[in-house]
Short mmCIF file of C-alpha atoms in Angstrom, two decimals:
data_model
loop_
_atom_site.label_atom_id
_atom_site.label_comp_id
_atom_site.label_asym_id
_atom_site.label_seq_id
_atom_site.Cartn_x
_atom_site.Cartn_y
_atom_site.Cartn_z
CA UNK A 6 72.76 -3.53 -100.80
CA UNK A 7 73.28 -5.98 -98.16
CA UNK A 8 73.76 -4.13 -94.33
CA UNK A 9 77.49 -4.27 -94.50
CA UNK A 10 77.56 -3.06 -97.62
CA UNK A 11 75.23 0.18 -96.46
CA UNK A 12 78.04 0.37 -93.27
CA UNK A 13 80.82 0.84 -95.71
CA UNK A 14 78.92 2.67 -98.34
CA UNK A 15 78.41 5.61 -95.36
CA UNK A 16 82.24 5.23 -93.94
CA UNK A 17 83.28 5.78 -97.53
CA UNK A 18 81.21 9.19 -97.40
CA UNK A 19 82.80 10.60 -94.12
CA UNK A 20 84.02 14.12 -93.75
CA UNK A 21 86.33 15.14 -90.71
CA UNK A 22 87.47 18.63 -90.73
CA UNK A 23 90.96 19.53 -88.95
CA UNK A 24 91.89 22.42 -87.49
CA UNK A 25 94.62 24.30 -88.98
CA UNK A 26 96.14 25.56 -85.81
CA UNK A 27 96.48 21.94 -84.55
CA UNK A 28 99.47 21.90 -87.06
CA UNK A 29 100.74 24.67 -85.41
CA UNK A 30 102.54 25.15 -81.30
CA UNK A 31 99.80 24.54 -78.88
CA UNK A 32 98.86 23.57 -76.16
CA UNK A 33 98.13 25.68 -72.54
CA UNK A 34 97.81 28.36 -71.11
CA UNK A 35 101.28 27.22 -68.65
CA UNK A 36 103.44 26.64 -71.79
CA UNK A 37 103.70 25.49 -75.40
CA UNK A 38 106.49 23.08 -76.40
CA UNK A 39 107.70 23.86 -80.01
CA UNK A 40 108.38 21.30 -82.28
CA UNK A 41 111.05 20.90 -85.37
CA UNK A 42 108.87 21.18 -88.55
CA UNK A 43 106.16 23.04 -87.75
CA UNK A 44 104.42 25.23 -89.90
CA UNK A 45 105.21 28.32 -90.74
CA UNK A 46 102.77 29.84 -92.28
CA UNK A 47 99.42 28.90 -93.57
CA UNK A 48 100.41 27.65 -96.58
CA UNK A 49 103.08 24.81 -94.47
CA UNK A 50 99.56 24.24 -92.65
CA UNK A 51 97.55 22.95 -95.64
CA UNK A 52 100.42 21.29 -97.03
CA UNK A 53 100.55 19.27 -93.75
CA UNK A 54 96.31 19.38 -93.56
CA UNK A 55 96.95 17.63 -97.14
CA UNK A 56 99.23 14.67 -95.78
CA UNK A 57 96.06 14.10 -93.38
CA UNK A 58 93.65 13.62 -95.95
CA UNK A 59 96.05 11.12 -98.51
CA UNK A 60 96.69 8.83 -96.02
CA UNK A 61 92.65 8.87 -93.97
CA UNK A 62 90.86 10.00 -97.04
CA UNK A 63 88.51 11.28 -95.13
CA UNK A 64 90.02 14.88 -94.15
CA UNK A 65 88.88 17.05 -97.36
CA UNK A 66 88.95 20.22 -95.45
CA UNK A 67 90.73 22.55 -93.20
CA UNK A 68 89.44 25.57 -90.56
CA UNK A 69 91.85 28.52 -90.65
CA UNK A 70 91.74 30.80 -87.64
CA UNK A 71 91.73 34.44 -88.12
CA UNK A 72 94.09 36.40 -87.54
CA UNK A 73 96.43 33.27 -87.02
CA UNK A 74 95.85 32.24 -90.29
CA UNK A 75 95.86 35.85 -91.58
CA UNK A 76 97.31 36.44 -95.75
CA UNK A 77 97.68 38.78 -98.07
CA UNK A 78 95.51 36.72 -100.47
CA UNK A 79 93.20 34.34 -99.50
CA UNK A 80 92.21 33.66 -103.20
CA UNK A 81 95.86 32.60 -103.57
CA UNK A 82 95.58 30.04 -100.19
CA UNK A 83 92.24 28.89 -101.63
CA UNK A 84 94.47 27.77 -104.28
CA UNK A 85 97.21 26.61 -102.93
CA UNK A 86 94.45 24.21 -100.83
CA UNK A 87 93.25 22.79 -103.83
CA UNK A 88 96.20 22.17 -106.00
CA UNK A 89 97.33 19.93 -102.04
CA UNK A 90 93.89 18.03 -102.62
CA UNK A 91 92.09 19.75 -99.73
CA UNK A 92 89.88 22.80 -99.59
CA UNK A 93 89.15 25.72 -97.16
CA UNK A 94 86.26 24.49 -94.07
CA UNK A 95 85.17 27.20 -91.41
CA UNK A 96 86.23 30.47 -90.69
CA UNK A 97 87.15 30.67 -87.08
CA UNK A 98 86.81 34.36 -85.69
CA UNK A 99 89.39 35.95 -82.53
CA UNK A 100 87.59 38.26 -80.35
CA UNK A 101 89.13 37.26 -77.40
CA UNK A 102 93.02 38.19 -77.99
CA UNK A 103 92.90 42.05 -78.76
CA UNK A 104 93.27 43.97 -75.35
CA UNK A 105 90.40 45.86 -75.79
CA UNK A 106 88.44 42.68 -75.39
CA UNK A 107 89.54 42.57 -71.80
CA UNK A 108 86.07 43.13 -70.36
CA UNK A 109 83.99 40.95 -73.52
CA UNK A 110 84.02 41.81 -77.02
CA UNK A 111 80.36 41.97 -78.85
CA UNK A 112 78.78 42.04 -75.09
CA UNK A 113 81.60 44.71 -73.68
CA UNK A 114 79.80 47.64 -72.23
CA UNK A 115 81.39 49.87 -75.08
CA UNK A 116 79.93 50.49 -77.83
CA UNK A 117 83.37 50.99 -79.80
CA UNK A 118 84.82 48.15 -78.60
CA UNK A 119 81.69 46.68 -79.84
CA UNK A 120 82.11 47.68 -83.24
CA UNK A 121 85.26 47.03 -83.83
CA UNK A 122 84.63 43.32 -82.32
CA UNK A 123 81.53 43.04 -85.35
CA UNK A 124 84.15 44.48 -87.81
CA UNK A 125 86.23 41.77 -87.13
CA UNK A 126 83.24 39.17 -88.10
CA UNK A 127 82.27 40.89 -90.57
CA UNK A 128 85.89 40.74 -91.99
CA UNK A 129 85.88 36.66 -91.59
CA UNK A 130 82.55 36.75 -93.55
CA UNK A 131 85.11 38.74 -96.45
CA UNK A 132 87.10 36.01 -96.10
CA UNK A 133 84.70 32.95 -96.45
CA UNK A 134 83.88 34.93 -99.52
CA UNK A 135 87.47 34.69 -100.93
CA UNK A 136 88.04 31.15 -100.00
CA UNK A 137 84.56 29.69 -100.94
CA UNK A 138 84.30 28.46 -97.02
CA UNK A 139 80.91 27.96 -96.02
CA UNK A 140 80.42 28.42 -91.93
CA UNK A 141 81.62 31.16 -89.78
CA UNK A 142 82.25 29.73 -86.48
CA UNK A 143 81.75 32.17 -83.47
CA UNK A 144 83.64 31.24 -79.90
CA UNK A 145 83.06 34.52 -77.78
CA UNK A 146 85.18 34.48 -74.78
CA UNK A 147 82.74 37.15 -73.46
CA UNK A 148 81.53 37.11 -69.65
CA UNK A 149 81.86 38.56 -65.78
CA UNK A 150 84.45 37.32 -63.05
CA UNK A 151 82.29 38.90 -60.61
CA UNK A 152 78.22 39.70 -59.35
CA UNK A 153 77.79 43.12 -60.79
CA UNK A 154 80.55 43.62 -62.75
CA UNK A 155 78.08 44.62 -65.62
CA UNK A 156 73.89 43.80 -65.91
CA UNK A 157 73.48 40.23 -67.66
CA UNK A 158 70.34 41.17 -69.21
CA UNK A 159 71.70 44.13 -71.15
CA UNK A 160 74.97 41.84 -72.44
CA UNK A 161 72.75 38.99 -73.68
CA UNK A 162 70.94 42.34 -75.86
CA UNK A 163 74.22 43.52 -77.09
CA UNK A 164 75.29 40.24 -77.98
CA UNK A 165 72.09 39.36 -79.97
CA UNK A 166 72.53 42.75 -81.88
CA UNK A 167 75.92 41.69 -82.58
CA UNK A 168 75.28 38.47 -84.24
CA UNK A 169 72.28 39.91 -85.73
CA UNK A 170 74.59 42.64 -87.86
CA UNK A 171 76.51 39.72 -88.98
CA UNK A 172 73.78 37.23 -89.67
CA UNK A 173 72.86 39.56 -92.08
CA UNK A 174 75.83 39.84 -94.19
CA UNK A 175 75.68 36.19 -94.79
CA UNK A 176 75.62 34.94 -98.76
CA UNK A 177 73.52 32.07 -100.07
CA UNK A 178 74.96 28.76 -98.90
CA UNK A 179 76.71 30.17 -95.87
CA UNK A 180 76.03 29.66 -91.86
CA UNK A 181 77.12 31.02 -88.78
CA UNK A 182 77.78 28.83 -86.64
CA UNK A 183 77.56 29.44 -82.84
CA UNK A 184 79.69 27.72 -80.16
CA UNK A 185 78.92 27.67 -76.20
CA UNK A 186 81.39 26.84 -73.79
CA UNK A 187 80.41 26.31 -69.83
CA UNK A 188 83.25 28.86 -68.33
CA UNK A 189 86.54 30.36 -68.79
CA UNK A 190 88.16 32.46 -69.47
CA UNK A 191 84.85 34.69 -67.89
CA UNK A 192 84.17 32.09 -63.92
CA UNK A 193 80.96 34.54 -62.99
CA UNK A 194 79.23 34.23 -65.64
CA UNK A 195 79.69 33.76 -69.56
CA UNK A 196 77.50 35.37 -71.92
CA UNK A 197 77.22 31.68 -74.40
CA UNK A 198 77.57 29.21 -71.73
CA UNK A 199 75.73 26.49 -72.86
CA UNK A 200 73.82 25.11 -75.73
CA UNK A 201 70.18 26.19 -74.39
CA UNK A 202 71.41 30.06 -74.73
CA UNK A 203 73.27 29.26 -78.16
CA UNK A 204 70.02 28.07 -79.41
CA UNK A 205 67.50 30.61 -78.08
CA UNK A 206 69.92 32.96 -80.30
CA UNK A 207 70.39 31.11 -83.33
CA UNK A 208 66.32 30.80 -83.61
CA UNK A 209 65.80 34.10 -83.86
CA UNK A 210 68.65 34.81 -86.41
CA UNK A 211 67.14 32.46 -88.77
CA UNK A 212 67.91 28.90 -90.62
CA UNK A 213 71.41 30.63 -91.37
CA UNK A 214 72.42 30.14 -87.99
CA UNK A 215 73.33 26.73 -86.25
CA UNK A 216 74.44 25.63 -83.00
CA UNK A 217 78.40 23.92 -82.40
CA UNK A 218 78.78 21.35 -79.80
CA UNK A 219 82.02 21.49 -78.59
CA UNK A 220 82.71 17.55 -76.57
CA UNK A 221 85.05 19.94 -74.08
CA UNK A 222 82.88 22.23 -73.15
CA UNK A 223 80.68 20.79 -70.53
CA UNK A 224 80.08 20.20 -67.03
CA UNK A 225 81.16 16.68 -65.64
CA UNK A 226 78.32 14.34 -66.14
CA UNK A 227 76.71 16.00 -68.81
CA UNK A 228 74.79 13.94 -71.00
CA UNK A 229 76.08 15.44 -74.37
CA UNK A 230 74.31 12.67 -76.63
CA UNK A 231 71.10 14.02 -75.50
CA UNK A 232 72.28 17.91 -76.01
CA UNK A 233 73.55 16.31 -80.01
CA UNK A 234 69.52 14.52 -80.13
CA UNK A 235 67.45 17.41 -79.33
CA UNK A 236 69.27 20.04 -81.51
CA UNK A 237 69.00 17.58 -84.76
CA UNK A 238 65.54 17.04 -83.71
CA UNK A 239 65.15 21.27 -84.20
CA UNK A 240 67.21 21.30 -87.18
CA UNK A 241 70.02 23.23 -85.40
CA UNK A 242 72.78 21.38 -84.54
CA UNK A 243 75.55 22.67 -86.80
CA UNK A 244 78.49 20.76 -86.39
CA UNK A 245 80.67 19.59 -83.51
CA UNK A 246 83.86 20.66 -82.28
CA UNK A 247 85.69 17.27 -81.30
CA UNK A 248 88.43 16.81 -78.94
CA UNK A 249 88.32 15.14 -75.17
CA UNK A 250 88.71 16.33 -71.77
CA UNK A 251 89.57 14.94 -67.80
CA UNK A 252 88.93 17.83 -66.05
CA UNK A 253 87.74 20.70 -67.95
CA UNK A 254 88.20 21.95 -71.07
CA UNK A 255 91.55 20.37 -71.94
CA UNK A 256 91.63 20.00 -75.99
CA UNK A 257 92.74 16.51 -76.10
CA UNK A 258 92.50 14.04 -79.16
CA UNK A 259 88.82 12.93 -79.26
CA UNK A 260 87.96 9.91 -78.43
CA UNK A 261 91.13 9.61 -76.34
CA UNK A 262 89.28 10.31 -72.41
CA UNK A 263 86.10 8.76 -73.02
CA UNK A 264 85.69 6.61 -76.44
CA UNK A 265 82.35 5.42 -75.30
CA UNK A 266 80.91 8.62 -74.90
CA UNK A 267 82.01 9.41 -78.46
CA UNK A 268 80.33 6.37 -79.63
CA UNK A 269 76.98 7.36 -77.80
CA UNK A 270 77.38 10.71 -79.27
CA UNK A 271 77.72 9.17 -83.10
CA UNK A 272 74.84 6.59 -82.58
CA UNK A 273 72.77 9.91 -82.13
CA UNK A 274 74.01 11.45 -85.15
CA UNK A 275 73.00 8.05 -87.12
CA UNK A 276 69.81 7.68 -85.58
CA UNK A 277 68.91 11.79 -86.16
CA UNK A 278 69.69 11.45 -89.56
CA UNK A 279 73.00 13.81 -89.04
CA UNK A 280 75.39 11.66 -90.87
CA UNK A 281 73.78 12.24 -94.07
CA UNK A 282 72.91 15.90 -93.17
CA UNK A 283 74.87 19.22 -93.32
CA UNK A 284 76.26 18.61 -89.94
CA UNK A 285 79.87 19.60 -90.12
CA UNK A 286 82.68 17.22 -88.35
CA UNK A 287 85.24 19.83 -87.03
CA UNK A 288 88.43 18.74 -84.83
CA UNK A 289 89.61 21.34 -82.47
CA UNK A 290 92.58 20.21 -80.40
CA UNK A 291 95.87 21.06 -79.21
CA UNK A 292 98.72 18.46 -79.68
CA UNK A 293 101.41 19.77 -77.09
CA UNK A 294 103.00 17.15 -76.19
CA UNK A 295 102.59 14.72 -78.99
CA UNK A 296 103.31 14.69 -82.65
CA UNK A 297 100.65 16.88 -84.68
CA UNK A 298 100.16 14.60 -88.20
CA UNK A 299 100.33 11.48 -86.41
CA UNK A 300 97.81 13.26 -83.44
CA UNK A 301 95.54 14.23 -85.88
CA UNK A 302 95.47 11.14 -88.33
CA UNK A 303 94.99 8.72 -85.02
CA UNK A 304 92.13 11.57 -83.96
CA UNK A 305 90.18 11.20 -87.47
CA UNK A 306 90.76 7.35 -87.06
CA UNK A 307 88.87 7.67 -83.85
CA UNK A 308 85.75 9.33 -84.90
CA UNK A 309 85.54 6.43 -88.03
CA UNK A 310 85.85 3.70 -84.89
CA UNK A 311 83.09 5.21 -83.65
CA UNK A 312 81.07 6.00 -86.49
CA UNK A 313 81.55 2.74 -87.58
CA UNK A 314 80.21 1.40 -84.54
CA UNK A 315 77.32 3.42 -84.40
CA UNK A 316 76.48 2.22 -87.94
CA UNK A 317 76.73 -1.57 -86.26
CA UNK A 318 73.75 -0.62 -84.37
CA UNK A 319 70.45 -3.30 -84.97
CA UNK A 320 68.09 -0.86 -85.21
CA UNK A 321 65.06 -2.78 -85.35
CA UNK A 322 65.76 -5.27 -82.78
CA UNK A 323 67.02 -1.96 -80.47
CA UNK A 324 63.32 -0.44 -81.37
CA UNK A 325 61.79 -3.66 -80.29
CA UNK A 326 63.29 -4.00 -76.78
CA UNK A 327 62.70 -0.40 -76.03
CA UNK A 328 58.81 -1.12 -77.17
CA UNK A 329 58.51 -4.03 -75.05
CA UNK A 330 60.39 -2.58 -71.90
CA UNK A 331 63.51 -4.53 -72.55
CA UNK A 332 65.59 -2.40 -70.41
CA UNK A 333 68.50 -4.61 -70.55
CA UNK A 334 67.67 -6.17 -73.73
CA UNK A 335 68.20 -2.40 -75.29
CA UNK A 336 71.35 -1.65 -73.80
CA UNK A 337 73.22 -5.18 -74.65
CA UNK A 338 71.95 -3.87 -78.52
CA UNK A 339 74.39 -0.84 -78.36
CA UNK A 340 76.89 -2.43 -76.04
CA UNK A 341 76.89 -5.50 -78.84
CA UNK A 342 77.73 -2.67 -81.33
CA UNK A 343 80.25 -0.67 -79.17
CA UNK A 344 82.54 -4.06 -78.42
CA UNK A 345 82.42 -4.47 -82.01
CA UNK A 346 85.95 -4.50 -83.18
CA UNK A 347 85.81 -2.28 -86.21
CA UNK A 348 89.26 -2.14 -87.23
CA UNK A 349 89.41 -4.65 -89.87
CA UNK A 350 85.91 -3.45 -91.38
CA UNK A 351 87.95 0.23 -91.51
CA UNK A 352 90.68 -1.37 -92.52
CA UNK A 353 88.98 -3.13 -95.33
CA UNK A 354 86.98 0.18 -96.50
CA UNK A 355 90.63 2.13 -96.96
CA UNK A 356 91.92 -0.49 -98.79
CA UNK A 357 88.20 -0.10 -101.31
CA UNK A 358 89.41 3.58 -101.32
CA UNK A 359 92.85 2.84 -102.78
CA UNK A 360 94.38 3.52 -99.23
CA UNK A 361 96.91 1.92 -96.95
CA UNK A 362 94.76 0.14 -94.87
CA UNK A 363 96.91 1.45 -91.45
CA UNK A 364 97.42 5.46 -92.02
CA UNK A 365 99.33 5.64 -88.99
CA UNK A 366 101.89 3.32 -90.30
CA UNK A 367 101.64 4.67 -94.01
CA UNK A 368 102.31 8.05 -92.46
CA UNK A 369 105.39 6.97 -90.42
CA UNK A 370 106.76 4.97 -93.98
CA UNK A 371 106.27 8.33 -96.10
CA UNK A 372 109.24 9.94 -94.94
CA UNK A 373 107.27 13.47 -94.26
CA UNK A 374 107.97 14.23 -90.99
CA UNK A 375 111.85 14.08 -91.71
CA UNK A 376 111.53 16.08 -94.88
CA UNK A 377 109.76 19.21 -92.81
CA UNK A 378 112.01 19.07 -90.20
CA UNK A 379 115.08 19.22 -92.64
CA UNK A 380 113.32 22.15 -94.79
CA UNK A 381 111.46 24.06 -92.40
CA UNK A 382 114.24 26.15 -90.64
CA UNK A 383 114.12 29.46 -89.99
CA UNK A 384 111.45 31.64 -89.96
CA UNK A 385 108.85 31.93 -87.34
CA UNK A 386 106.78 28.64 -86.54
CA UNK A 387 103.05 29.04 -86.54
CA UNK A 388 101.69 29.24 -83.05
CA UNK A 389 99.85 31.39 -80.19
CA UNK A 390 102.30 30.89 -77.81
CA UNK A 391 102.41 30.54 -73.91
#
């Protein structure tokens, strides 16, 4: 297999999860702009999860949020997935929405608050069950606005007893998966801040438990390629939560503030042997302002840009100029790869797929967004408002 063939070969193999509540109102905590045709209900989500995947065909599988995503029969939305051509991805849990989780939820100082907060994993793990989804995903908006508010040592211990009772509930062939996030809603302190504490508990749960890099979730500056090295190197980097960010955490299409970093971020996941690894490729964004399908189609067309131009990477002659010193010599071998244009490559792998080689055009031609907006009226839209 010649090298371009290998490049296409791997593109061809891609899997980019979506979120399901991207399909839904979003967007801050100042205000959410609704949109005609929105979902309203799960179901309307997978449908529109569905139109995703025909048109990238690489989008095989959609998170649901609980209790946004909350039905009567998740047996019945398993289903309903699968008869649209996608299937049910990670469970996300909510323990930061319920007023009682005003002062933390698995690290609140009360132990009944504290149970009902595991009760509400251990319901997600139910859930997985029912839908065949493999990875619970834990956010914990858990922390302290101010010094003394509550002792930091004994919230890390309630947190690891937390996450232990669930751990253990896991079936074969399921993870938990453990996301960090540098501050907010908690600005003293937050009790999974970064990846460091995320790991420390996830290696003494046990291989069940993985670590989720969210790209919005970091100081400025951080060097999140090098976070995404070291946790394949341990065997515990999970998956990633994509999306881009200015400022702070601002849920923006990935790819869309900082493509290079994106690429540098990918060219770790190829060299660490990720790409062909468990390593699950979530999205988690909020389209406010923009159209969701097309937001989310150009946002899965991003990470194959830079996939595919992480794939570009010469290897050996990048191994060479780091052994000889080569300091400039090394960085003109990724910087040849990253000004690769890989559009027609992508372009030409779709069409090997039986896909329109442009899904953002094949989208616009279907006549999809019209049809929602003329059938979906009334109801409720799906949403978490603002």
């Amino acid at each position: 297999m010649t090298e371009l063939a290998a490049v296409k070969a791997a593109l061809k193999t891609q899997a980019v999860e979506t979120p399901s509540w991207a399909y839904g109102n979003s967007g801050t905590r100042f205000k959410v702009f609704a949109q005609a045709g929105v979902p309203r209900d799960p179901f309307e989500k997978l449908d529109d999860a569905a139109k995703v995947h025909e048109f990238t065909g690489v989008a095989p599988t959609v998170a649901l949020h609980i209790p946004w995503d909350k039905v009567e029969d998740y047996a019945a939305l398993a289903e309903h997935a699968k008869a649209r051509g996608v299937r049910i991805g990670a469970i996300n849990s909510n323990t930061f929405q319920d007023d009682d989780y005003r002062l933390g939820s698995i690290c609140h100082p009360d132990a009944a608050v504290r149970k009902k907060a595991v009760g509400h994993l251990l319901e997600c793990v139910d859930i997985m069950d029912a839908t065949g989804s493999q990875d619970l995903k834990l956010w914990f908006a858990d922390g302290t606005n101010y010094p003394g508010q509550d002792d930091v040592r004994s919230r890390q211990d309630r947190l690891a007893e937390g996450l232990a009772e669930v751990y253990e509930r896991l079936g074969e062939g399921q993870r938990m998966l453990l996301e960090y996030k540098l501050f907010e809603p908690a600005f003293y302190t937050t009790d999974v801040p970064d990846w460091g504490t995320a790991y420390a508990h996830c290696l003494k749960l046990g291989d069940k438990a993985q670590v989720v890099v969210d790209t919005g979730h970091h100081a400025p500056g951080t060097n999140i390629e090098f976070i995404v090295a070291t946790l394949l190197r341990e065997g515990k980097l999970g998956g990633f939560d994509f999306n881009s960010r200015f400022y702070a955490d601002d849920d923006l299409m990935v790819g869309a503030a900082d493509p290079f970093q994106l690429f540098r971020i990918m060219y770790e996941v190829v060299r660490g042997g990720g790409f062909t690894s468990d390593v699950a490729f979530m999205l988690d964004q909020c389209h406010n302002i923009e159209a969701k399908i097309p937001a989310i189609i150009r946002s899965v067309m991003n990470v194959q840009e830079a996939t595919a131009k992480a794939l570009l990477v010469d290897a050996e002659a990048l191994a060479a100029a780091q052994a000889s010193g080569d300091v400039l010599g090394a960085n003109a071998v990724l910087m040849d790869a990253y000004d690769s244009d890989v559009r027609p490559l992508l372009r030409e792998v779709r069409q090997e797929m039986g896909l329109a080689p442009d899904p953002m055009a094949a989208y616009r031609g279907c006549g999809w967004a019209e049809k929602v907006v003329a059938e979906r009226v009334g109801g409720q839209q799906a949403g978490w408002g603002a």
